Coordinates of N, CA and C and ligand atoms in Angstrom, one line a residue:
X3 N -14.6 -150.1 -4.4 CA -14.8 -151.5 -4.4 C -13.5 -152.3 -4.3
X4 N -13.4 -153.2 -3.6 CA -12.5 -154.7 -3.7 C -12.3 -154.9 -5.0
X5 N -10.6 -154.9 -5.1 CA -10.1 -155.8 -6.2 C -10.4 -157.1 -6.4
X6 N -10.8 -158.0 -5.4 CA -10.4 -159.6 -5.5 C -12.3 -159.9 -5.9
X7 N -12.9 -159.2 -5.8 CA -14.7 -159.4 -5.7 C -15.1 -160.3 -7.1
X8 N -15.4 -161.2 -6.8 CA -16.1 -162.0 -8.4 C -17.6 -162.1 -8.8
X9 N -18.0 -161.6 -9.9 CA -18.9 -161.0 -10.4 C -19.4 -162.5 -11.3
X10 N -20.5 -162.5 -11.4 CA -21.4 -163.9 -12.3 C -21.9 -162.9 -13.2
X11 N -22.0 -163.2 -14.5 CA -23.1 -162.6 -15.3 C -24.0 -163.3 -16.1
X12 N -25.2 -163.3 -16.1 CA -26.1 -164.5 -16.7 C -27.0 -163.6 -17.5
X13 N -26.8 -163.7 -18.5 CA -27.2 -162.7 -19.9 C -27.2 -163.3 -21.3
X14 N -27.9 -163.7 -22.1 CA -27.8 -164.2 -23.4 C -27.5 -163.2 -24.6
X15 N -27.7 -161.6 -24.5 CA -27.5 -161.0 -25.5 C -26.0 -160.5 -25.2
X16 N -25.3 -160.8 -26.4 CA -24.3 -160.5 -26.2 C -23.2 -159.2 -26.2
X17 N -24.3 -158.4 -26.7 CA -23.6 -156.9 -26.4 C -24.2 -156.3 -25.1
X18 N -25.1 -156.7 -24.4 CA -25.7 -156.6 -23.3 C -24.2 -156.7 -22.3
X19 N -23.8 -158.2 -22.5 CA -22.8 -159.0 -21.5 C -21.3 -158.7 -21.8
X20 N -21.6 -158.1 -23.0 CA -19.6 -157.4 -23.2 C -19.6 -155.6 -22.0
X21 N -21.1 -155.4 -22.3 CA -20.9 -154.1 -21.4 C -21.0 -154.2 -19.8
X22 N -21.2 -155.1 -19.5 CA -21.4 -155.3 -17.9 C -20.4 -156.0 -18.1
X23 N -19.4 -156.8 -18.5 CA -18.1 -156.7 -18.2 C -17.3 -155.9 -18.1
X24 N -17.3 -155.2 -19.3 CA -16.7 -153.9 -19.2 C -16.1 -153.0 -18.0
X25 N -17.6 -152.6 -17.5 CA -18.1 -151.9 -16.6 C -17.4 -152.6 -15.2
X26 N -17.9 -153.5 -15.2 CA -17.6 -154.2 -14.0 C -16.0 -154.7 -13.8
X27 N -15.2 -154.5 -14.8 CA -14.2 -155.0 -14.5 C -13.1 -153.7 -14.4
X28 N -13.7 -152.9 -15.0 CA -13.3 -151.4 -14.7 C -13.1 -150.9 -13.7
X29 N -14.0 -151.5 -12.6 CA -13.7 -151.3 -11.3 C -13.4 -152.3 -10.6
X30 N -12.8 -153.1 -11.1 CA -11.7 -154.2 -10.5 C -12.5 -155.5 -10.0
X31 N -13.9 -155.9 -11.1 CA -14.1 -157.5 -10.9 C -13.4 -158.1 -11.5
X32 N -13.4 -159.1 -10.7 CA -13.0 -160.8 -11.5 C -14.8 -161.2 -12.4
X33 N -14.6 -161.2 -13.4 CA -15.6 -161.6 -14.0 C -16.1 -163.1 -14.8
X34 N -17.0 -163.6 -14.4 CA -17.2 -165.0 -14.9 C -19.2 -164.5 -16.3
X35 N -19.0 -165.1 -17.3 CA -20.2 -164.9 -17.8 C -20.6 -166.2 -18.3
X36 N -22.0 -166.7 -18.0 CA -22.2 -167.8 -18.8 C -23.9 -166.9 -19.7
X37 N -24.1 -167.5 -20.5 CA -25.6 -166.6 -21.5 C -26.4 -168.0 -21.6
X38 N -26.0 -168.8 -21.0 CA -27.3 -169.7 -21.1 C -28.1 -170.4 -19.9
X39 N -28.9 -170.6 -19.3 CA -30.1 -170.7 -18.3 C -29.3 -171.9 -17.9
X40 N -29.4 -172.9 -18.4 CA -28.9 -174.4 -17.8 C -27.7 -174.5 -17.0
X41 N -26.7 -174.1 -18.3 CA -24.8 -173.7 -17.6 C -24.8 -172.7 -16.4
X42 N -25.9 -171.7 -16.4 CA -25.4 -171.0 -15.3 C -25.7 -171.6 -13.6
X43 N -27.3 -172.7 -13.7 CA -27.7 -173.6 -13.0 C -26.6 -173.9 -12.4
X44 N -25.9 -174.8 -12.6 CA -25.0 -175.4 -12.6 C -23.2 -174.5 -11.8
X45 N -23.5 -173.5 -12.2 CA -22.2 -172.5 -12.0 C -22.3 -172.2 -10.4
X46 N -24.2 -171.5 -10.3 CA -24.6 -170.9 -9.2 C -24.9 -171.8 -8.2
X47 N -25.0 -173.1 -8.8 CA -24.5 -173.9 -7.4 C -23.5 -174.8 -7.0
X48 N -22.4 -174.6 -7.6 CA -21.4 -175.3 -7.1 C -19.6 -173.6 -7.0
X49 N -19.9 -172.6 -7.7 CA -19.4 -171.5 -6.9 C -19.7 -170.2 -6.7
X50 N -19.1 -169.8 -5.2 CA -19.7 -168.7 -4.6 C -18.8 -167.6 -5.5
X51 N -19.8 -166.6 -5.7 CA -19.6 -165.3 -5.8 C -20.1 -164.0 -4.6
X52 N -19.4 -163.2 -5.4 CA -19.5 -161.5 -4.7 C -20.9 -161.1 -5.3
X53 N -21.0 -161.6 -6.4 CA -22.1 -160.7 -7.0 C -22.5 -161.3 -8.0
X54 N -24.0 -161.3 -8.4 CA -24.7 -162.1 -9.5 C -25.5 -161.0 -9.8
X55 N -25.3 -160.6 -11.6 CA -26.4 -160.1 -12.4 C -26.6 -160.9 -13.4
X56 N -28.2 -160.8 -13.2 CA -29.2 -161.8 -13.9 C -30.2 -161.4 -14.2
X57 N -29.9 -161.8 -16.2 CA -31.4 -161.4 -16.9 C -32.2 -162.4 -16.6
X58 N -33.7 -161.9 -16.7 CA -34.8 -162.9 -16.9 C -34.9 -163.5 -17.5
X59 N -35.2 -163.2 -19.2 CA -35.5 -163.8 -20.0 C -34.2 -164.8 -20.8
X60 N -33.9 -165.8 -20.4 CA -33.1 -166.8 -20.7 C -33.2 -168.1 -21.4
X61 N -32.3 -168.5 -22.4 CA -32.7 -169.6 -23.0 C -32.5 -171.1 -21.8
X62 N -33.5 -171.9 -21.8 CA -33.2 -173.0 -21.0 C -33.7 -172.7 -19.6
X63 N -33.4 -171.8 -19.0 CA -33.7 -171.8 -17.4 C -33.6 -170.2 -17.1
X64 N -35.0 -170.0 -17.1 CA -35.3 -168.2 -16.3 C -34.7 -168.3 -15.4
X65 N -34.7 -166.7 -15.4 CA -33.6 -166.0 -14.5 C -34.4 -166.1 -13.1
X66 N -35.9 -165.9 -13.1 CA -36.7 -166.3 -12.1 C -36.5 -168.0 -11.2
X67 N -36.4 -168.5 -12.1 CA -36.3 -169.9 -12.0 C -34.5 -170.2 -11.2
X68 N -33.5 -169.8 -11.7 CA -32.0 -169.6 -10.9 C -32.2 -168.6 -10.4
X69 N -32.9 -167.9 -10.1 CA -32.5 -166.8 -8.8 C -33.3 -168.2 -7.6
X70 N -34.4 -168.7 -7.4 CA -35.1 -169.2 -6.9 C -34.0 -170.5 -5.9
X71 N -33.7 -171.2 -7.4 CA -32.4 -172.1 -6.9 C -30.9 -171.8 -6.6
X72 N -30.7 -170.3 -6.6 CA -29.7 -170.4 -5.4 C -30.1 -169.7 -4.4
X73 N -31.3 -169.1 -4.2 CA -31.1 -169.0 -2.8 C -31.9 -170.1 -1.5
X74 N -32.1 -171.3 -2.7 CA -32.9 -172.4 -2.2 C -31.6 -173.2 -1.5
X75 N -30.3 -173.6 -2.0 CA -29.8 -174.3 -1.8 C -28.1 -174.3 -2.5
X76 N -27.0 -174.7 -2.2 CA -26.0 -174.4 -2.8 C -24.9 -173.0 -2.5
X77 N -23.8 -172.2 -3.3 CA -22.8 -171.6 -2.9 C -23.3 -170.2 -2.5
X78 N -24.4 -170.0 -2.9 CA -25.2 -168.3 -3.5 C -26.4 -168.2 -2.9
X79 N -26.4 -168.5 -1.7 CA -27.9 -168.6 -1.1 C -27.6 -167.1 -0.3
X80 N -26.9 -166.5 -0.2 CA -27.0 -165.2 0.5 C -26.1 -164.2 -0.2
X81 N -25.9 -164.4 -1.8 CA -25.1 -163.4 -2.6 C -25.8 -162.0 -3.0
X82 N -25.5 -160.7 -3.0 CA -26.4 -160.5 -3.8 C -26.4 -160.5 -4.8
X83 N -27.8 -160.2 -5.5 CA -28.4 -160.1 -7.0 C -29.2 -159.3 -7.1
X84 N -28.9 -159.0 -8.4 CA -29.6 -158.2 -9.5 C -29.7 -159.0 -10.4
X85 N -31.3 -158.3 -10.7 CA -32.1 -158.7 -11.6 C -32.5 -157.9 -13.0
X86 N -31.9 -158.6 -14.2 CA -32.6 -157.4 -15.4 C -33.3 -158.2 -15.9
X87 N -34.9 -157.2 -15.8 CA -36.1 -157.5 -16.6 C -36.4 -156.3 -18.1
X88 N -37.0 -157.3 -18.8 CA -37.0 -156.5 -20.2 C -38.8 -155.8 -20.0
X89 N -39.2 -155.9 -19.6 CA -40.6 -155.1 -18.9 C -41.0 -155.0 -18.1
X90 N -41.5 -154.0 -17.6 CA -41.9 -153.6 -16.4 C -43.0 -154.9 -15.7
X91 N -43.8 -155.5 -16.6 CA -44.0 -156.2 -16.1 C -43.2 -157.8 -15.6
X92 N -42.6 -157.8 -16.1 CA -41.0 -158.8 -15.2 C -40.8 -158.2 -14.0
X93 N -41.1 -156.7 -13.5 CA -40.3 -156.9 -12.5 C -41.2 -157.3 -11.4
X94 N -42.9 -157.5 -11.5 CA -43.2 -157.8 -10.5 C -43.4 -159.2 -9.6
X95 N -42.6 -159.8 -11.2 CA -42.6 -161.4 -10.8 C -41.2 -161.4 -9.7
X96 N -40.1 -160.3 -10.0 CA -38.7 -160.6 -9.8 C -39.1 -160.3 -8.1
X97 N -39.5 -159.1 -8.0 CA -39.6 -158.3 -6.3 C -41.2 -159.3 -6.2
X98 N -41.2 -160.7 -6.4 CA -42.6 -161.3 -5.9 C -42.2 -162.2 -5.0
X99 N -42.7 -162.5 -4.1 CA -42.0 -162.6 -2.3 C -40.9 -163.7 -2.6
X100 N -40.9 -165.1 -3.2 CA -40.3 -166.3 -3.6 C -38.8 -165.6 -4.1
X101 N -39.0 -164.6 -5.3 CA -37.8 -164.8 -6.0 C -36.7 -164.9 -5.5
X102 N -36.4 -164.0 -4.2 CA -35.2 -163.9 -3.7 C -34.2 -162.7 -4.1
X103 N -34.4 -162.4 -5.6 CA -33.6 -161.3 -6.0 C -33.6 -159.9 -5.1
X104 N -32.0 -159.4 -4.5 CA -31.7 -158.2 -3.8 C -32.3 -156.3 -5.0
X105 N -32.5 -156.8 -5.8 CA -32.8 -155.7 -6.7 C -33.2 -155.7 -8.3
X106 N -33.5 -154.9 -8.7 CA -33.8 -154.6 -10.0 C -33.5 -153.9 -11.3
X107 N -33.5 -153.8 -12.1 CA -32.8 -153.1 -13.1 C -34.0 -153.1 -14.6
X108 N -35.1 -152.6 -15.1 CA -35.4 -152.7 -16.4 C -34.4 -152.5 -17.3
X109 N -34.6 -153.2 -18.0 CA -34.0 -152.7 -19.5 C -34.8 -152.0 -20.4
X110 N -34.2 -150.5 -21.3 CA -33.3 -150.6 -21.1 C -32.5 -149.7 -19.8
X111 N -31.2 -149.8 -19.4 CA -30.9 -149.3 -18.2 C -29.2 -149.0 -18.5
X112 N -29.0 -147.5 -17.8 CA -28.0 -147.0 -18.3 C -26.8 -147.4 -17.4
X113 N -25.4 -147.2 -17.6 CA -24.4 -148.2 -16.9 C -24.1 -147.5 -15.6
X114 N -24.9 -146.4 -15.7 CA -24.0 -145.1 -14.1 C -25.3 -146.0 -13.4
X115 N -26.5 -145.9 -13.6 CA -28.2 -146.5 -12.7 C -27.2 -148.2 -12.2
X116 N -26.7 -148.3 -13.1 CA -26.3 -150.2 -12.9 C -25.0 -150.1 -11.6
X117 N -24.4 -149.5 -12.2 CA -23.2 -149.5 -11.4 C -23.5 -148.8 -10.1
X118 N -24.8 -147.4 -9.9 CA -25.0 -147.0 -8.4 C -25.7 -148.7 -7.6
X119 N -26.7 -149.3 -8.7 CA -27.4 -150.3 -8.0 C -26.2 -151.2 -7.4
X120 N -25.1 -151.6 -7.9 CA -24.0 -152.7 -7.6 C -24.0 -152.5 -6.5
X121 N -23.0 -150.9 -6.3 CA -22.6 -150.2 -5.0 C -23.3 -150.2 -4.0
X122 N -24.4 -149.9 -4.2 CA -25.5 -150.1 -3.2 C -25.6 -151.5 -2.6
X123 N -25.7 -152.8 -3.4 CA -26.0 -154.0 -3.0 C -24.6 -154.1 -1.8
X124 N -23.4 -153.8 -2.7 CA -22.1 -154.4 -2.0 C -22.3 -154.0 -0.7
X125 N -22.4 -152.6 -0.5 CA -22.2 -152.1 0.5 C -22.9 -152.1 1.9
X126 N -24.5 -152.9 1.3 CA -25.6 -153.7 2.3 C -25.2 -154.8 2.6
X127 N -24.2 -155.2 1.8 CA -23.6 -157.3 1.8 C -23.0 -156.8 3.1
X128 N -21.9 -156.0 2.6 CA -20.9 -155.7 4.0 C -21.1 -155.6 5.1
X129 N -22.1 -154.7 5.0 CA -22.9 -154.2 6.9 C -23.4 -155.1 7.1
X130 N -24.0 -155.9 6.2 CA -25.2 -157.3 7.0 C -23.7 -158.5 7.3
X131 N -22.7 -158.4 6.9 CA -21.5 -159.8 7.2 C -20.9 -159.5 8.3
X132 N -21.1 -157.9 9.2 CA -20.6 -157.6 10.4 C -21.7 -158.5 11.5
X133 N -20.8 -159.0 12.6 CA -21.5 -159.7 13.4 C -22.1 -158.7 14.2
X134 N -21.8 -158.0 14.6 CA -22.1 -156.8 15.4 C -23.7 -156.0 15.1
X135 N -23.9 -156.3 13.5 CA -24.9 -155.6 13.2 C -26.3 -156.6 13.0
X136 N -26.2 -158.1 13.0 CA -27.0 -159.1 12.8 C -28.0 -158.5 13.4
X137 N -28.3 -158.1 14.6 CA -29.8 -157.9 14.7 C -30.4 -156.5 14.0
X138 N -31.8 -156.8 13.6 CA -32.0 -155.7 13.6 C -31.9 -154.2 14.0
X139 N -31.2 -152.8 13.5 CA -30.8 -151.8 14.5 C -32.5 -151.6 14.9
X140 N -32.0 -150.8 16.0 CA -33.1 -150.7 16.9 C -33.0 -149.0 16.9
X141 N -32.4 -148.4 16.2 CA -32.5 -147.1 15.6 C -31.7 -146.8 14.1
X142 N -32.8 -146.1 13.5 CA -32.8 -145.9 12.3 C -32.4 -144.3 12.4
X143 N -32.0 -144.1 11.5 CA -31.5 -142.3 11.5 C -30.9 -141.8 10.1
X144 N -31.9 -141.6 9.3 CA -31.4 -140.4 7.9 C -32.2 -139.1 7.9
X145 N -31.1 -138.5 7.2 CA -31.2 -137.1 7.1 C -32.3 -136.6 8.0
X146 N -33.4 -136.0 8.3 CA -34.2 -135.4 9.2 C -35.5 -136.1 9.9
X147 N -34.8 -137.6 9.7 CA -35.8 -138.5 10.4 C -35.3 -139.6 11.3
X148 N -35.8 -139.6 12.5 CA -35.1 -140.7 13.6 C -36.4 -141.7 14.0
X149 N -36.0 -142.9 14.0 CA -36.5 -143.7 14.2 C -36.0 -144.8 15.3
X150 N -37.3 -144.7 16.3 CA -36.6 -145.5 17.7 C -37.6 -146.6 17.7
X151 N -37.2 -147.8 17.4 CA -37.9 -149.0 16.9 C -38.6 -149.7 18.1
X152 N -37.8 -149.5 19.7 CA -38.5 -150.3 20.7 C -40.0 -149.3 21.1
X153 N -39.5 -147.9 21.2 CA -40.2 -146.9 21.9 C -41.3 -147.1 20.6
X154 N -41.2 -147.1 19.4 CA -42.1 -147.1 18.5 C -42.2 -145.7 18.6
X155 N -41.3 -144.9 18.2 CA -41.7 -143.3 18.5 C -40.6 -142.6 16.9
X156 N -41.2 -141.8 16.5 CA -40.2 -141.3 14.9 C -40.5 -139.9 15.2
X157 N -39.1 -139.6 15.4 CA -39.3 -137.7 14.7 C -38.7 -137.2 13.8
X158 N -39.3 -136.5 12.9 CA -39.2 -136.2 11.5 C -39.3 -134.8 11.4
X159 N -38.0 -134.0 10.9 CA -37.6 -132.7 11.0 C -37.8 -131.8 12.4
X160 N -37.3 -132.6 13.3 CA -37.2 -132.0 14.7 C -38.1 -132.2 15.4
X161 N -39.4 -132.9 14.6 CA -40.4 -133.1 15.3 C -40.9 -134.6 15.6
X162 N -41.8 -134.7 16.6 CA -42.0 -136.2 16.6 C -43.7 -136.0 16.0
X163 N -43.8 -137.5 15.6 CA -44.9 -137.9 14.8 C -45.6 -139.1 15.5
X164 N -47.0 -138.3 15.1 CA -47.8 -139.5 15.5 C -48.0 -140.3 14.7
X165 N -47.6 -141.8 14.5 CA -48.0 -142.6 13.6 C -48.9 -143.4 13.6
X166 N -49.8 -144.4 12.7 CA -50.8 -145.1 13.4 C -49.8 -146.6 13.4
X167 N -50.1 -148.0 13.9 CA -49.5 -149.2 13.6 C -49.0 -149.4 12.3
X168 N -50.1 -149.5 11.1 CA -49.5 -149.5 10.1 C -48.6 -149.0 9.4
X169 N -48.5 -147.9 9.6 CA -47.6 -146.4 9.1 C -46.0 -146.6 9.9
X170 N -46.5 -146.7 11.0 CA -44.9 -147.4 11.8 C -44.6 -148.8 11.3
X171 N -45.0 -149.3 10.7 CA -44.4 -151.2 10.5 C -44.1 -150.6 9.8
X172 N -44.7 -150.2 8.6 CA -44.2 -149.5 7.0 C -43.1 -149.1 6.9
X173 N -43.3 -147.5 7.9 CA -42.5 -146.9 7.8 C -40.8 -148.0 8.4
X174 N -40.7 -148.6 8.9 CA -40.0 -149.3 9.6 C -39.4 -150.4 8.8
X175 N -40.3 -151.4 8.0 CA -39.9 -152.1 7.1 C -38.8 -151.7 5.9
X176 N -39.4 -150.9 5.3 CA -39.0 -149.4 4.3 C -37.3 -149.1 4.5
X177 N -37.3 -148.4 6.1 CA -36.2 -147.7 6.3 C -35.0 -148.7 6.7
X178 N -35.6 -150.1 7.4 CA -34.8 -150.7 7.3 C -34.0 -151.6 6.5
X179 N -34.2 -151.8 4.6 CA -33.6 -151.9 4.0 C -33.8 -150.7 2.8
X180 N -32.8 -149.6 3.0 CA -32.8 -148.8 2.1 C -33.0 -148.9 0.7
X181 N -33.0 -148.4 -0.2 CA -33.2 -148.7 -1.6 C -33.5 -149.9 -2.4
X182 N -34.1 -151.1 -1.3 CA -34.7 -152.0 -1.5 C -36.1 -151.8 -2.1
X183 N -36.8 -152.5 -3.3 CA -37.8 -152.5 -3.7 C -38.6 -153.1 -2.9
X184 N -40.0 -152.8 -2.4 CA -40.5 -153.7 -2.1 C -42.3 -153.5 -3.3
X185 N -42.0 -155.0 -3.6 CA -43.9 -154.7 -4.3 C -45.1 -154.4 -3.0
X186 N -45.8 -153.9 -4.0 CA -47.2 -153.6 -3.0 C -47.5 -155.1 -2.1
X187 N -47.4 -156.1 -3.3 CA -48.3 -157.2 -2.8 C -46.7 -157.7 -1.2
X188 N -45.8 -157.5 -1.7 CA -44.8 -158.0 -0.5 C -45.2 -157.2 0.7
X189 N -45.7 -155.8 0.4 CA -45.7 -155.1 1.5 C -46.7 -155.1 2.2
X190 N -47.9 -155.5 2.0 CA -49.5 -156.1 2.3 C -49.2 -157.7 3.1
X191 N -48.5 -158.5 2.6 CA -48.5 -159.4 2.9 C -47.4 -159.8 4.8
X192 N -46.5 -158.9 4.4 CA -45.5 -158.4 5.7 C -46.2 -157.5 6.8
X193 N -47.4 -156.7 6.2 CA -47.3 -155.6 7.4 C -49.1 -155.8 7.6
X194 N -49.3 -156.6 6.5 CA -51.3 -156.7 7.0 C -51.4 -158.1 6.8
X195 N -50.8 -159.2 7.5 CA -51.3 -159.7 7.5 C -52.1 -160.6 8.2
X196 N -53.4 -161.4 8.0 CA -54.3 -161.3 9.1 C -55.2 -160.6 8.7
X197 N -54.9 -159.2 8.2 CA -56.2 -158.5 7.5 C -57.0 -158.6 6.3
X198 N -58.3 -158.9 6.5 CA -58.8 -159.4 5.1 C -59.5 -158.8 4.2
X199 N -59.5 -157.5 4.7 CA -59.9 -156.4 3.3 C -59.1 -155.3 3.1
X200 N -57.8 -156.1 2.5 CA -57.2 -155.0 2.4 C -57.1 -155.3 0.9
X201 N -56.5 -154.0 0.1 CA -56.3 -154.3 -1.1 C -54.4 -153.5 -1.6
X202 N -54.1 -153.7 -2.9 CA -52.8 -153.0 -2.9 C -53.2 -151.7 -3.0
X203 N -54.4 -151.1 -2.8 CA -54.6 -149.2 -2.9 C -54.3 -149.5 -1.6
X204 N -54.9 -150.3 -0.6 CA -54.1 -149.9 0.9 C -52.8 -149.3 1.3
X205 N -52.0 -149.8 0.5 CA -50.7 -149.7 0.8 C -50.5 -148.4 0.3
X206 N -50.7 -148.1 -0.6 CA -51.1 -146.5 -1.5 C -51.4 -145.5 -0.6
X207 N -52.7 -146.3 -0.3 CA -53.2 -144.9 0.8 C -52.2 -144.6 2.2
X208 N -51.7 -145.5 2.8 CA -51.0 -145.3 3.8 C -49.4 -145.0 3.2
X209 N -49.0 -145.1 2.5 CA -47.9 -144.4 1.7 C -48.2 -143.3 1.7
X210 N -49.6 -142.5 1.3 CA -49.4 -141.2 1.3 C -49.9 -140.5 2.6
X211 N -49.9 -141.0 3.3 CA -50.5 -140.6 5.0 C -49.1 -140.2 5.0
X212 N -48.7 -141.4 5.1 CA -47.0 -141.4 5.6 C -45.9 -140.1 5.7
X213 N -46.2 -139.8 4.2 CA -45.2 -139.2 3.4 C -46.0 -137.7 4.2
X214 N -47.2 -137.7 4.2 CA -48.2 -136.0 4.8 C -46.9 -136.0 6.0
X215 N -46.7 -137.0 6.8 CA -46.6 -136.8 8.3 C -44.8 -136.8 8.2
X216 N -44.3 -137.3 7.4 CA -42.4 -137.0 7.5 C -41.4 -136.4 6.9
X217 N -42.5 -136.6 5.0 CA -41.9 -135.6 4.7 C -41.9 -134.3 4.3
X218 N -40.7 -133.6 3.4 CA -40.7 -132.5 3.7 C -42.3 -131.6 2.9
X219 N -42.0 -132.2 1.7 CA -42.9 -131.7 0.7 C -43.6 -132.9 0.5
X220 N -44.4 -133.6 0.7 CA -45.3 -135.2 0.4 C -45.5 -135.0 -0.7
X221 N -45.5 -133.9 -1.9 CA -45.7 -134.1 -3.1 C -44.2 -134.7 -3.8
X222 N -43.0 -134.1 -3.1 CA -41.6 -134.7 -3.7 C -41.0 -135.2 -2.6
X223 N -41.5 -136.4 -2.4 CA -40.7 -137.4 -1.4 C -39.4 -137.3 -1.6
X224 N -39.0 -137.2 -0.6 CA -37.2 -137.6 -0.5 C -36.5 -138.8 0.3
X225 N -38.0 -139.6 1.4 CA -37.7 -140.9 2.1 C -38.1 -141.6 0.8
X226 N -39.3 -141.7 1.2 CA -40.2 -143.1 0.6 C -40.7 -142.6 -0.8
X227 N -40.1 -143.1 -1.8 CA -40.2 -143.1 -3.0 C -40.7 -144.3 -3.4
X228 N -41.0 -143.7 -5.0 CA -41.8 -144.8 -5.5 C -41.1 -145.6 -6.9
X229 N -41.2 -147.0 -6.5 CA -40.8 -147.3 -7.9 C -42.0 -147.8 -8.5
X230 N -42.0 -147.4 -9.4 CA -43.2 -147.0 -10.0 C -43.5 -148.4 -10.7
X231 N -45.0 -148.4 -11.0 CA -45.4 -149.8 -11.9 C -45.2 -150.8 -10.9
X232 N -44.7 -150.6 -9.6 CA -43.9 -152.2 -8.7 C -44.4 -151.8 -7.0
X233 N -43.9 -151.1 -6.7 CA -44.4 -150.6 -5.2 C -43.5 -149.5 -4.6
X234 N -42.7 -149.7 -3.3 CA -42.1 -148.2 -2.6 C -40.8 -149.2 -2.1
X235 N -39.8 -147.8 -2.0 CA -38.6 -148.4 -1.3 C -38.4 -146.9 -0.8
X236 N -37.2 -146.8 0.4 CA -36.6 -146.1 1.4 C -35.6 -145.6 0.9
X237 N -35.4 -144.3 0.4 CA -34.1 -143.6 -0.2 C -32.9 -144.1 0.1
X238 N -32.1 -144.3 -0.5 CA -30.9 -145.3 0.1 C -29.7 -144.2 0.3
X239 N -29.8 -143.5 1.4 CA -28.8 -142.4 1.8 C -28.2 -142.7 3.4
X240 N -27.0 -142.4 3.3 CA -26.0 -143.2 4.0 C -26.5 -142.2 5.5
Ligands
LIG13 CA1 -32.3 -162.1 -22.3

């Protein structure tokens, strides 16, 4: 990681926010922390950072509530963020289509899981800040699966697959932001919509079509994993 990269941290517990400094400065952030909902309002819209981690549960102004307002307007409308939720249920408000938050983190959560999530974000900031890569790639390609987005054609361990519409949007949405969470309800709403009986087992069910048809073992996914309690994201391998 960049020496010069400035880190926000918005957290009220305060041994929570000594250790994400810690961490974070260990590998060479500039670190700013504010622990209260209002002050950080205030921080995240008038300067930009490299990176914002943000609890939910805050005094004054949820973490739901400033993630919302910087990517509505102000320095941080395209920073990423992380999000820490103290129950699984938090996280489906955080990955719920509005929030804006780039990721997730329950608590509690260990500092190697925090620090892969960082790396990960940074390193999706970067590729998406190349002009060259703005549009969507129009080929996708990990480990034993290729994806040709015009032809709508995927082959998966040397082989090509027949997919149905849904299963290619999926699978496509999915691959094109790697280790991105996506909820059921976001992924129903992006890839059926229009359709009026569908439910979130839909997405379930064609998750495991999917997985029959690409991967290796469909009982131990290695693409399309699941985060569990929330919905599916795309193995995040380079
Ligand atoms: Ca808190």
């Amino acid at each position: 990681m960049a020496t010069s990269r400035h880190v926000l941290i918005v957290e009220d517990e305060p041994p929570i926010r000594e250790l994400l400094r810690l961490h974070l400065e260990l590998v060479g952030f500039n670190v700013s922390e504010v622990a209260d909902g209002r002050a950080a309002l205030d921080v995240i819209r008038s300067r930009p950072f490299d990176l914002i981690v943000l609890d939910v549960m805050l005094p004054g102004v949820d973490g739901i509530t400033l993630c919302r307002a910087a990517r509505a307007e102000g320095a941080n409308v395209s920073t990423p963020l992380l999000m820490l939720t103290a129950r699984d249920t938090e996280s489906d408000k955080v990955l719920g289509l509005e929030s804006g938050a780039d990721d997730y983190l329950t608590k509690p959560f260990g500092m190697r899981e925090l620090m892969a999530r960082v790396s990960a974000l940074l390193r999706r900031a970067t590729r998406a800040d190349r002009p060259a890569e703005a549009p969507p790639p129009r080929h996708l390609a990990f480990r034993n699966l290729a994806i040709d987005v015009d032809k709508r054609q995927v082959v998966a361990h040397g082989h090509p697959v027949d997919l149905t519409r849904q299963e290619f949007d999926l699978l496509q949405l999915l691959a094109s932001r790697p280790g991105i969470v996506f909820s059921r309800m976001a992924l129903l709403t992006k890839i059926w919509s229009g359709d009026e009986y569908v439910t979130e087992r839909t997405v379930d069910t064609v998750v495991s079509r999917l997985r029959k048809k690409i991967e290796r073992d469909a009982q131990d996914p290695e693409l399309i994993l699941t985060a569990w309690g929330v919905g599916y994201k795309f193995a995040d391998v380079e």
